[in-house]
Coordinates of C-alpha atoms and ligand atoms in Angstrom, one line a residue:
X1 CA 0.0 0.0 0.0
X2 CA 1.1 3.6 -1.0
X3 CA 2.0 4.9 2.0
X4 CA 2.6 8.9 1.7
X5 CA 0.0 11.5 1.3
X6 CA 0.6 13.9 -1.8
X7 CA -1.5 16.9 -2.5
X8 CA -1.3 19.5 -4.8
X9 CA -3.0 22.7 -3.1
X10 CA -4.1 25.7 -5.5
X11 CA -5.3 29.2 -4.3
X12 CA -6.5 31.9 -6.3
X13 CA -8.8 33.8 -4.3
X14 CA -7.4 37.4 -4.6
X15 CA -4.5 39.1 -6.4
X16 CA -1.7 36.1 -5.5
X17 CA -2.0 33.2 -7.7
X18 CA 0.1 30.2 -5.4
X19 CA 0.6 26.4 -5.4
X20 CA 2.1 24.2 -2.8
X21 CA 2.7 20.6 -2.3
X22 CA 2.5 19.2 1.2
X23 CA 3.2 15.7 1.6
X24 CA 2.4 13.7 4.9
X25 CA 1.3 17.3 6.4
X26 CA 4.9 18.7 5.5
X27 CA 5.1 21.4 3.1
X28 CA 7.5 21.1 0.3
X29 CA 7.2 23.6 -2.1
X30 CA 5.3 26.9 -1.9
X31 CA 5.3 29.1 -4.9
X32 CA 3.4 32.7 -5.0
X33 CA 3.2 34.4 -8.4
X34 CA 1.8 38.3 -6.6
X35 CA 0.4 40.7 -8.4
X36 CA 1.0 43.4 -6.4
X37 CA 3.1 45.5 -8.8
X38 CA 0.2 44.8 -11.6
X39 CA -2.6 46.1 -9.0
X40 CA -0.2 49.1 -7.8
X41 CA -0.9 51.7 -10.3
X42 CA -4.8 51.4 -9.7
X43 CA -4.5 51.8 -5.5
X44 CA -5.8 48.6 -5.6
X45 CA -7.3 44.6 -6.2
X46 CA -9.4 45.5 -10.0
X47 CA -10.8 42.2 -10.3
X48 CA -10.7 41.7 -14.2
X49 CA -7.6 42.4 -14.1
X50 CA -6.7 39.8 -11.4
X51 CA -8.8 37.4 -13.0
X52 CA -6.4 37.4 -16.3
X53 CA -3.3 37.4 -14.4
X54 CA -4.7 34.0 -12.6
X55 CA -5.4 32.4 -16.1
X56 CA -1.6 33.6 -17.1
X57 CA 0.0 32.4 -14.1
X58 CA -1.4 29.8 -12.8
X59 CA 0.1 26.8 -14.7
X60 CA 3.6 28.0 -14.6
X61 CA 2.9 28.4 -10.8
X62 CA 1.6 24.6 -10.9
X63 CA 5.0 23.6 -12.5
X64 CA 7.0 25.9 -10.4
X65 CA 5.8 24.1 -7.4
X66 CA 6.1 20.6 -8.5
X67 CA 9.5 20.9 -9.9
X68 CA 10.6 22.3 -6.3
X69 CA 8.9 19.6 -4.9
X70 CA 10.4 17.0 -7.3
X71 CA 7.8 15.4 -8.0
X72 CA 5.3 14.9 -11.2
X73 CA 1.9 15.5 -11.8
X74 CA 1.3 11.6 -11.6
X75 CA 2.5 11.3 -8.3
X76 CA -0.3 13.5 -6.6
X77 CA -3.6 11.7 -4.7
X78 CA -5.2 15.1 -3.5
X79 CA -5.7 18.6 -5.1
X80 CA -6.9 21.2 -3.0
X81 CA -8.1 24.5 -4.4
X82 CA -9.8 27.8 -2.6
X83 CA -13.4 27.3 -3.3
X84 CA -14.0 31.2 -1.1
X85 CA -14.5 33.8 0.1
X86 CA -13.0 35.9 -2.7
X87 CA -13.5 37.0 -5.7
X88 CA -15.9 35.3 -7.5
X89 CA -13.5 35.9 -10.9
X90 CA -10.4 35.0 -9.3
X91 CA -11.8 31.8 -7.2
X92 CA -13.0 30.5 -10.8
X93 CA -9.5 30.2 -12.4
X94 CA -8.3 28.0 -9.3
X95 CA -11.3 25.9 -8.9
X96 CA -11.5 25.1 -13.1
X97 CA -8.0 24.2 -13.1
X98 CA -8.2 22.8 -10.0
X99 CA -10.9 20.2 -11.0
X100 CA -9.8 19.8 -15.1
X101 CA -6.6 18.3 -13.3
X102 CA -8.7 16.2 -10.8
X103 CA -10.5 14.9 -14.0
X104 CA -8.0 13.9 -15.9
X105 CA -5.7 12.5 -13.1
X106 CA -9.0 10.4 -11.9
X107 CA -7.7 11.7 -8.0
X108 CA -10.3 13.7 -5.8
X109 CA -10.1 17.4 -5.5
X110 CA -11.1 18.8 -2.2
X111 CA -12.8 22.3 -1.9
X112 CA -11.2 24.4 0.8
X113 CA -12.6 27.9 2.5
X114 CA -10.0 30.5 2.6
X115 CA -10.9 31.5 6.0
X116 CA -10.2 27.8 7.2
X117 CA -6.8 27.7 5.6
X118 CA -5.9 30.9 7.4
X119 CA -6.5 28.8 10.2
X120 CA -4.4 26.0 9.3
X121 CA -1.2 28.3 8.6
X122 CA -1.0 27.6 12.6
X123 CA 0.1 24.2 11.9
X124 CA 2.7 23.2 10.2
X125 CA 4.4 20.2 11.1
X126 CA 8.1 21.5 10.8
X127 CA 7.9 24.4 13.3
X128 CA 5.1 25.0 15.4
X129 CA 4.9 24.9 18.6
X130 CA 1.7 23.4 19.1
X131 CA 0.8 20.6 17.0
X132 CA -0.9 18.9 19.3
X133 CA -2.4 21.6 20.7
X134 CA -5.6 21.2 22.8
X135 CA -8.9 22.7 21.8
X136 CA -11.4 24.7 22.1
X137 CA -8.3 27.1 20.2
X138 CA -9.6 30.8 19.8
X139 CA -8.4 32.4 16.7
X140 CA -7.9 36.1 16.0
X141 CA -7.9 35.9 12.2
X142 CA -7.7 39.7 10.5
X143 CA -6.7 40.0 6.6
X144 CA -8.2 42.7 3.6
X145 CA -11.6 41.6 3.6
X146 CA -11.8 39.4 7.1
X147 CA -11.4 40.4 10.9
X148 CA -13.1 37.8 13.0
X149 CA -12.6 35.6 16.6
X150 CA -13.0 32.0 16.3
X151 CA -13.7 29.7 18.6
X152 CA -12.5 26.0 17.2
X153 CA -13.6 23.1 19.2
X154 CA -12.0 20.2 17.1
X155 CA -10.7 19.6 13.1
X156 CA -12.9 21.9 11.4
X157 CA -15.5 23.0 14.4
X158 CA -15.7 26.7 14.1
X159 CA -17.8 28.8 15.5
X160 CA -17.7 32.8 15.1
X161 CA -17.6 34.9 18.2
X162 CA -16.9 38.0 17.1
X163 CA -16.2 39.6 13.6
X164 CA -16.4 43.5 12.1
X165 CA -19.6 45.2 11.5
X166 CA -18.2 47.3 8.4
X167 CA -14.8 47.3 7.2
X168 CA -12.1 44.7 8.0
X169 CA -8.6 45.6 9.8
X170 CA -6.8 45.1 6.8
X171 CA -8.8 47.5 4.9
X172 CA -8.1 49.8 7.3
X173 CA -4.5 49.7 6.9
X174 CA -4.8 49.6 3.2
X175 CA -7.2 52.7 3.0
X176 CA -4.9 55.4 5.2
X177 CA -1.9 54.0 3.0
X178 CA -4.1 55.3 0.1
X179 CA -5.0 58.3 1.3
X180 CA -1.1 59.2 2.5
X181 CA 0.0 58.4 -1.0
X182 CA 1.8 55.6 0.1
X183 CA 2.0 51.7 -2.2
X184 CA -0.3 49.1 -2.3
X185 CA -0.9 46.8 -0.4
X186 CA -1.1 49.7 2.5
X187 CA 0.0 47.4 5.5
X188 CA 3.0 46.6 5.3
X189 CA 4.2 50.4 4.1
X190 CA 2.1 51.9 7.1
X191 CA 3.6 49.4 9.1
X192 CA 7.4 50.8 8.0
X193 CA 6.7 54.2 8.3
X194 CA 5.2 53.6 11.9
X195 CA 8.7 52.6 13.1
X196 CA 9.4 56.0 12.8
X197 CA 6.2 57.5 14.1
X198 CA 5.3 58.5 17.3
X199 CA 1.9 56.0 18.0
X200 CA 0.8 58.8 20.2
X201 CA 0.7 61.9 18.1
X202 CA -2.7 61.5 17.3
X203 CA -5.7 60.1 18.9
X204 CA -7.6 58.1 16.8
X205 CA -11.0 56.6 17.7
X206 CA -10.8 53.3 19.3
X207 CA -14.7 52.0 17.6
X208 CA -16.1 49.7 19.8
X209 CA -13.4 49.0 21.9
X210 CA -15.6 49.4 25.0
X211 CA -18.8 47.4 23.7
X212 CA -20.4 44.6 25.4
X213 CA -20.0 42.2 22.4
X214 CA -17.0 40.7 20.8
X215 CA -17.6 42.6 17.2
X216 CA -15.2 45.0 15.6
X217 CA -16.2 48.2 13.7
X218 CA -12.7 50.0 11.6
X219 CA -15.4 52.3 9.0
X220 CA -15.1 55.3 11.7
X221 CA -11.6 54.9 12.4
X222 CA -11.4 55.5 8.6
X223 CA -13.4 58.8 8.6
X224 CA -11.5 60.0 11.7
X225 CA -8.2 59.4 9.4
X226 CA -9.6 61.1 6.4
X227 CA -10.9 64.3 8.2
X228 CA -7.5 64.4 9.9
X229 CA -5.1 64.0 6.6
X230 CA -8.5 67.1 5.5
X231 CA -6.5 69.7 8.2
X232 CA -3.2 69.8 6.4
X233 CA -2.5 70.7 2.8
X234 CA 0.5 69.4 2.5
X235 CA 2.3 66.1 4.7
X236 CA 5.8 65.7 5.6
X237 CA 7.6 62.5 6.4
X238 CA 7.7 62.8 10.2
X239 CA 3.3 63.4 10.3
X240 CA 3.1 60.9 7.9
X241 CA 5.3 58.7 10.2
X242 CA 3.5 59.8 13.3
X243 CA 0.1 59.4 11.6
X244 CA 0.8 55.7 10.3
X245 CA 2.2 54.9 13.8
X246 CA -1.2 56.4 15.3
X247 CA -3.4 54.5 13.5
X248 CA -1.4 51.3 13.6
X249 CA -2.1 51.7 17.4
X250 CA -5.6 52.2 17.4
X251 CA -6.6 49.3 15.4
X252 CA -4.2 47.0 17.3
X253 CA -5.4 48.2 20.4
X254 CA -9.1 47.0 19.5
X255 CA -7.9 43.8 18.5
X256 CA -6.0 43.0 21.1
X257 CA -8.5 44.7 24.0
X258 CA -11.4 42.2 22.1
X259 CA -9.3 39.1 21.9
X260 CA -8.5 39.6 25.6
X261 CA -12.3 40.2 26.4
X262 CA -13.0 36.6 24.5
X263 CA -9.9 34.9 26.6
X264 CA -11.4 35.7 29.5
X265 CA -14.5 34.7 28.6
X266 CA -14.7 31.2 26.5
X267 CA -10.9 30.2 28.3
X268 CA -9.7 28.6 25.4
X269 CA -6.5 25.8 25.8
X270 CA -4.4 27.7 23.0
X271 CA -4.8 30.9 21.1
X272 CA -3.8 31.4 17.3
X273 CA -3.2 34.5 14.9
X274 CA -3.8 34.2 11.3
X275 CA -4.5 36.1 8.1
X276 CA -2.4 38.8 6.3
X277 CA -2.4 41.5 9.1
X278 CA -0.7 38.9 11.5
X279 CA 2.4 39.3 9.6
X280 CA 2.3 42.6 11.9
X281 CA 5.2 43.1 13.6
X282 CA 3.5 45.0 16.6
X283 CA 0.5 42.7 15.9
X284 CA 2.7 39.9 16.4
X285 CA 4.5 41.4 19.5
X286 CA 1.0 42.6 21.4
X287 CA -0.5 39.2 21.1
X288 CA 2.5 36.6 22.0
X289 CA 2.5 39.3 25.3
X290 CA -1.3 38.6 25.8
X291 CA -0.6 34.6 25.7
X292 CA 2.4 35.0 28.1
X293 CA 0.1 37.1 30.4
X294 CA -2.8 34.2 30.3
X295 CA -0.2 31.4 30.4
X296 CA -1.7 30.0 27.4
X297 CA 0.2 28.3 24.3
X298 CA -0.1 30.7 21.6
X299 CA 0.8 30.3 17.8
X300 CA 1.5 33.1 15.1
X301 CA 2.2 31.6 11.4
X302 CA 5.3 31.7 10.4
X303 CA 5.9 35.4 8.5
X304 CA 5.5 33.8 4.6
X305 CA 2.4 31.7 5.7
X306 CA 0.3 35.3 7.4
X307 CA -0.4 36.5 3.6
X308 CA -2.1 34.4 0.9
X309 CA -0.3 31.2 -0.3
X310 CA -1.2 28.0 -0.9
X311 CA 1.2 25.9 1.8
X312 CA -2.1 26.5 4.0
X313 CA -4.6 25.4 2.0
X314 CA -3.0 22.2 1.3
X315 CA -2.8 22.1 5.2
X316 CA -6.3 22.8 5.7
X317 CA -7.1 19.4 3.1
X318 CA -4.5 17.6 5.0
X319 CA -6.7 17.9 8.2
X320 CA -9.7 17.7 6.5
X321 CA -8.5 14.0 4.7
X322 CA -7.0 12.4 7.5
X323 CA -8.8 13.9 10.5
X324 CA -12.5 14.4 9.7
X325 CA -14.1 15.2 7.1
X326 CA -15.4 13.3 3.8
X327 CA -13.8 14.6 0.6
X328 CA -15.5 15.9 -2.3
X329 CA -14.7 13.2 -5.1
X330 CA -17.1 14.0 -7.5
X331 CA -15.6 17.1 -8.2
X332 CA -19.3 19.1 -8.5
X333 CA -18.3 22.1 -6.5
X334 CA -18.1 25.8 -8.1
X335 CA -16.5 28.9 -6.6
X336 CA -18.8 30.3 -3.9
X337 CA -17.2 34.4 -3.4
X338 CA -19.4 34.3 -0.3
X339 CA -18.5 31.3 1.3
X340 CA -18.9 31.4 5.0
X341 CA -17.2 29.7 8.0
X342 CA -19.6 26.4 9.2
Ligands
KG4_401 O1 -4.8 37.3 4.0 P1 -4.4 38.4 3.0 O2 -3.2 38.2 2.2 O3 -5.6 38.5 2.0 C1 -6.9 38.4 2.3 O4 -7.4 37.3 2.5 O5 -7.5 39.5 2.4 O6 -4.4 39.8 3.8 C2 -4.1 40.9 3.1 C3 -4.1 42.1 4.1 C4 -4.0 43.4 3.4 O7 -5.0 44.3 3.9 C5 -2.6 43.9 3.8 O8 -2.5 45.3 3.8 C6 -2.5 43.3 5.2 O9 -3.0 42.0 5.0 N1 -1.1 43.2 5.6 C7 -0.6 43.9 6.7 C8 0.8 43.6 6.8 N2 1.1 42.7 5.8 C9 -0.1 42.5 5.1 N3 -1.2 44.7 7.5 C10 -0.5 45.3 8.5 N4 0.8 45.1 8.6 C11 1.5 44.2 7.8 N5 2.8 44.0 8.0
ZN402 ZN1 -6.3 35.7 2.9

């Protein structure tokens, strides 16, 4: 009997078209083709755009990835692919591919949400700290179009305890990069610039920081910004520094205060950071602190797993195909943009 476990996972849900082999849960190749300089010029993701670079890249990506892996096309049993949240145009390019490959190599292709695999950037069998960590594991997971706590019971028991009303954290962070004239994506530039800032020049609005509930709200913390930037005509480096740090503080400061607020109150075994704002240095920092203070095992993905890729997709199908769940062999799934968290 064959004993190793080879999938090829696909992801396509934004503006990085990736691929990744994991075999036996380990990853051995991860490949991202980004688009970022394509999407640059406009301030931002334009979908049709995207939609085309996916169809360009995403064979060469497939290659890229298998060659690194050493392996062939023939040697694969699984193909995971992003099924959502995302956009619809994008998802479509992954999940076609995705399943013309499971047809024609007769292996199952598994259907994997985007939110989950964010999730399963927590464990990866060559580093972390907590494979075997215990549940119920609450999750702070913040990215462009996501900002949510989850409370995970077991393999793929989620339930949401708290997400954003409007806009996500990342958005935030992307938006006042915009409107400072700085690249895209905004959070890693805001993030530079705040080493250099003063994080209490300005005092932004901390939205719902003192609400009963476990939601977030960043859409006021975003008007705040813009009326602010309004006063001055022109911005130099050092209020552009001090404004980046400012705001960088706020929105971590109402993460951080709700994930605390959900510690205390579900007491989970282990807490976990995921999605592209965890690769937040200060994000990073604030929350390891938070798990030392509770004495609780905490896990932050490795800084090339936080944004898009495809390593944790394949993760999230590992779990799903020897842990759980049944897998989709009939390859009749399409790409669902709206895809929630169950
Ligand atoms: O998970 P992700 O790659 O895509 C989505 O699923 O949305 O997350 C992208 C988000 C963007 O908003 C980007 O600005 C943000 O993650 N991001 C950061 C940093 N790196 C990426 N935000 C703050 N600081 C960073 N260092
Ligand atoms: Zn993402």
């Amino acid at each position: 009997m064959k004993k190793s476990l080879t999938i090829l996972a696909i992801e396509s849900s934004c503006d990085e078209t990736a691929a990744a082999v994991i075999i036996n849960g380990q990853i051995k190749s991860s490949i991202i083709a980004s688009q970022a300089q394509i999407h640059a010029k406009f301030g931002g993701v334009v979908p049709e755009v995207a939609a085309r670079s996916h169809i360009t890249a995403v064979i060469p990506t497939i290659d890229k990835t298998l060659k690194k892996a050493r392996i062939k096309l023939t040697d694969l049993d699984f193909i995971a692919v992003t099924q959502g949240p995302g956009l619809a145009t994008s998802l479509m390019v992954g999940v076609d591919t995705a399943k013309a490959l499971g047809a024609v190599l007769n292996i199952p292709v598994i259907p994997i949400n985007h939110l989950e695999a964010h999730i399963y950037a927590n464990f990866m069998n060559h580093e972390s700290q907590i494979m075997n960590q215990k549940f119920p594991a609450l999750i702070l997971t913040v990215s462009g179009g996501h900002t949510m706590l989850i409370l995970m019971s077991g393999h793929g028991r989620y339930k949401i305890v708290g997400q954003t009303v409007d806009d996500a954290a990342g958005e935030a962070f992307d938006k006042t990069a915009k409107m400072l004239g700085l690249g895209y994506p905004g959070g890693p530039q805001i993030a530079k610039l705040a080493k250099r800032g003063n994080p209490q020049a300005f005092d932004f609005p901390r939205p719902m920081i003192n609400s009963a509930n476990l939601n977030f709200s960043f859409s006021g913390l975003k008007t705040a910004v813009l009326y602010k930037i309004m006063e001055h005509k022109s911005w130099n480096m050092k209020q552009k520094a001090n404004l980046a740090a400012s705001v960088q503080q706020a929105i971590i400061d109402v993460l951080i205060s709700k994930l605390e607020k959900a510690v205390k109150k579900f007491k989970p075994k282990t807490i976990m950071l995921g999605g592209g704002v965890a690769a937040n240095e200060m994000l990073r920092s604030r929350f390891s602190k938070l798990g030392k203070k509770y004495h609780l095992p905490y896990s932050i993905p490795k800084f090339e797993y936080c944004t898009d890729n495809a390593a944790m997709i394949g993760l999230a199908a590992y779990y799903k195909i020897t842990k759980h769940v049944t897998r989709n062999t009939k390859h009749n799934f399409s790409a669902q943009p709206n895809l929630a968290l169950k």
